[in-house]
Amino acid sequence: MEKFIAGMVLGMAAGALLIAGNNKARALVKKGQEELKQRVDAYIDQKLAELEGGRQSAE
């Protein structure tokens, strides 16, 4: 799932940068990318914490 999300983010970023011709649009795209990356990182961190919690309770 994480690989899919990472691929989706990179694909969206590449496509948006190809389409965005001017600097203002590129700045907005980069800001959106950073926000999306932060959300994905938080999601992955949450899933890893859940996995670690499950392992510790099993021991």
Short mmCIF file of C-alpha atoms in Angstrom, two decimals, residues 7-33:
data_model
loop_
_atom_site.label_atom_id
_atom_site.label_comp_id
_atom_site.label_asym_id
_atom_site.label_seq_id
_atom_site.Cartn_x
_atom_site.Cartn_y
_atom_site.Cartn_z
CA GLY A 7 4.08 6.10 -6.71
CA MET A 8 0.85 8.04 -6.84
CA VAL A 9 2.45 11.07 -5.17
CA LEU A 10 5.43 11.03 -7.53
CA GLY A 11 3.21 10.62 -10.58
CA MET A 12 0.96 13.46 -9.53
CA ALA A 13 3.96 15.67 -8.87
CA ALA A 14 5.56 14.95 -12.23
CA GLY A 15 2.32 15.49 -14.12
CA ALA A 16 1.52 18.70 -12.29
CA LEU A 17 4.98 20.13 -12.93
CA LEU A 18 4.71 19.32 -16.63
CA ILE A 19 1.37 21.09 -16.85
CA ALA A 20 2.27 24.07 -14.66
CA GLY A 21 3.95 26.56 -16.93
CA ASN A 22 4.41 29.56 -14.70
CA ASN A 23 6.13 30.10 -11.38
CA LYS A 24 2.99 30.85 -9.39
CA ALA A 25 1.36 27.59 -10.45
CA ARG A 26 4.55 25.68 -9.70
CA ALA A 27 4.70 27.19 -6.22
CA LEU A 28 1.12 26.09 -5.55
CA VAL A 29 1.88 22.60 -6.84
CA LYS A 30 4.96 22.29 -4.64
CA LYS A 31 3.00 23.46 -1.60
CA GLY A 32 0.33 20.86 -2.31
CA GLN A 33 2.97 18.18 -2.73
#
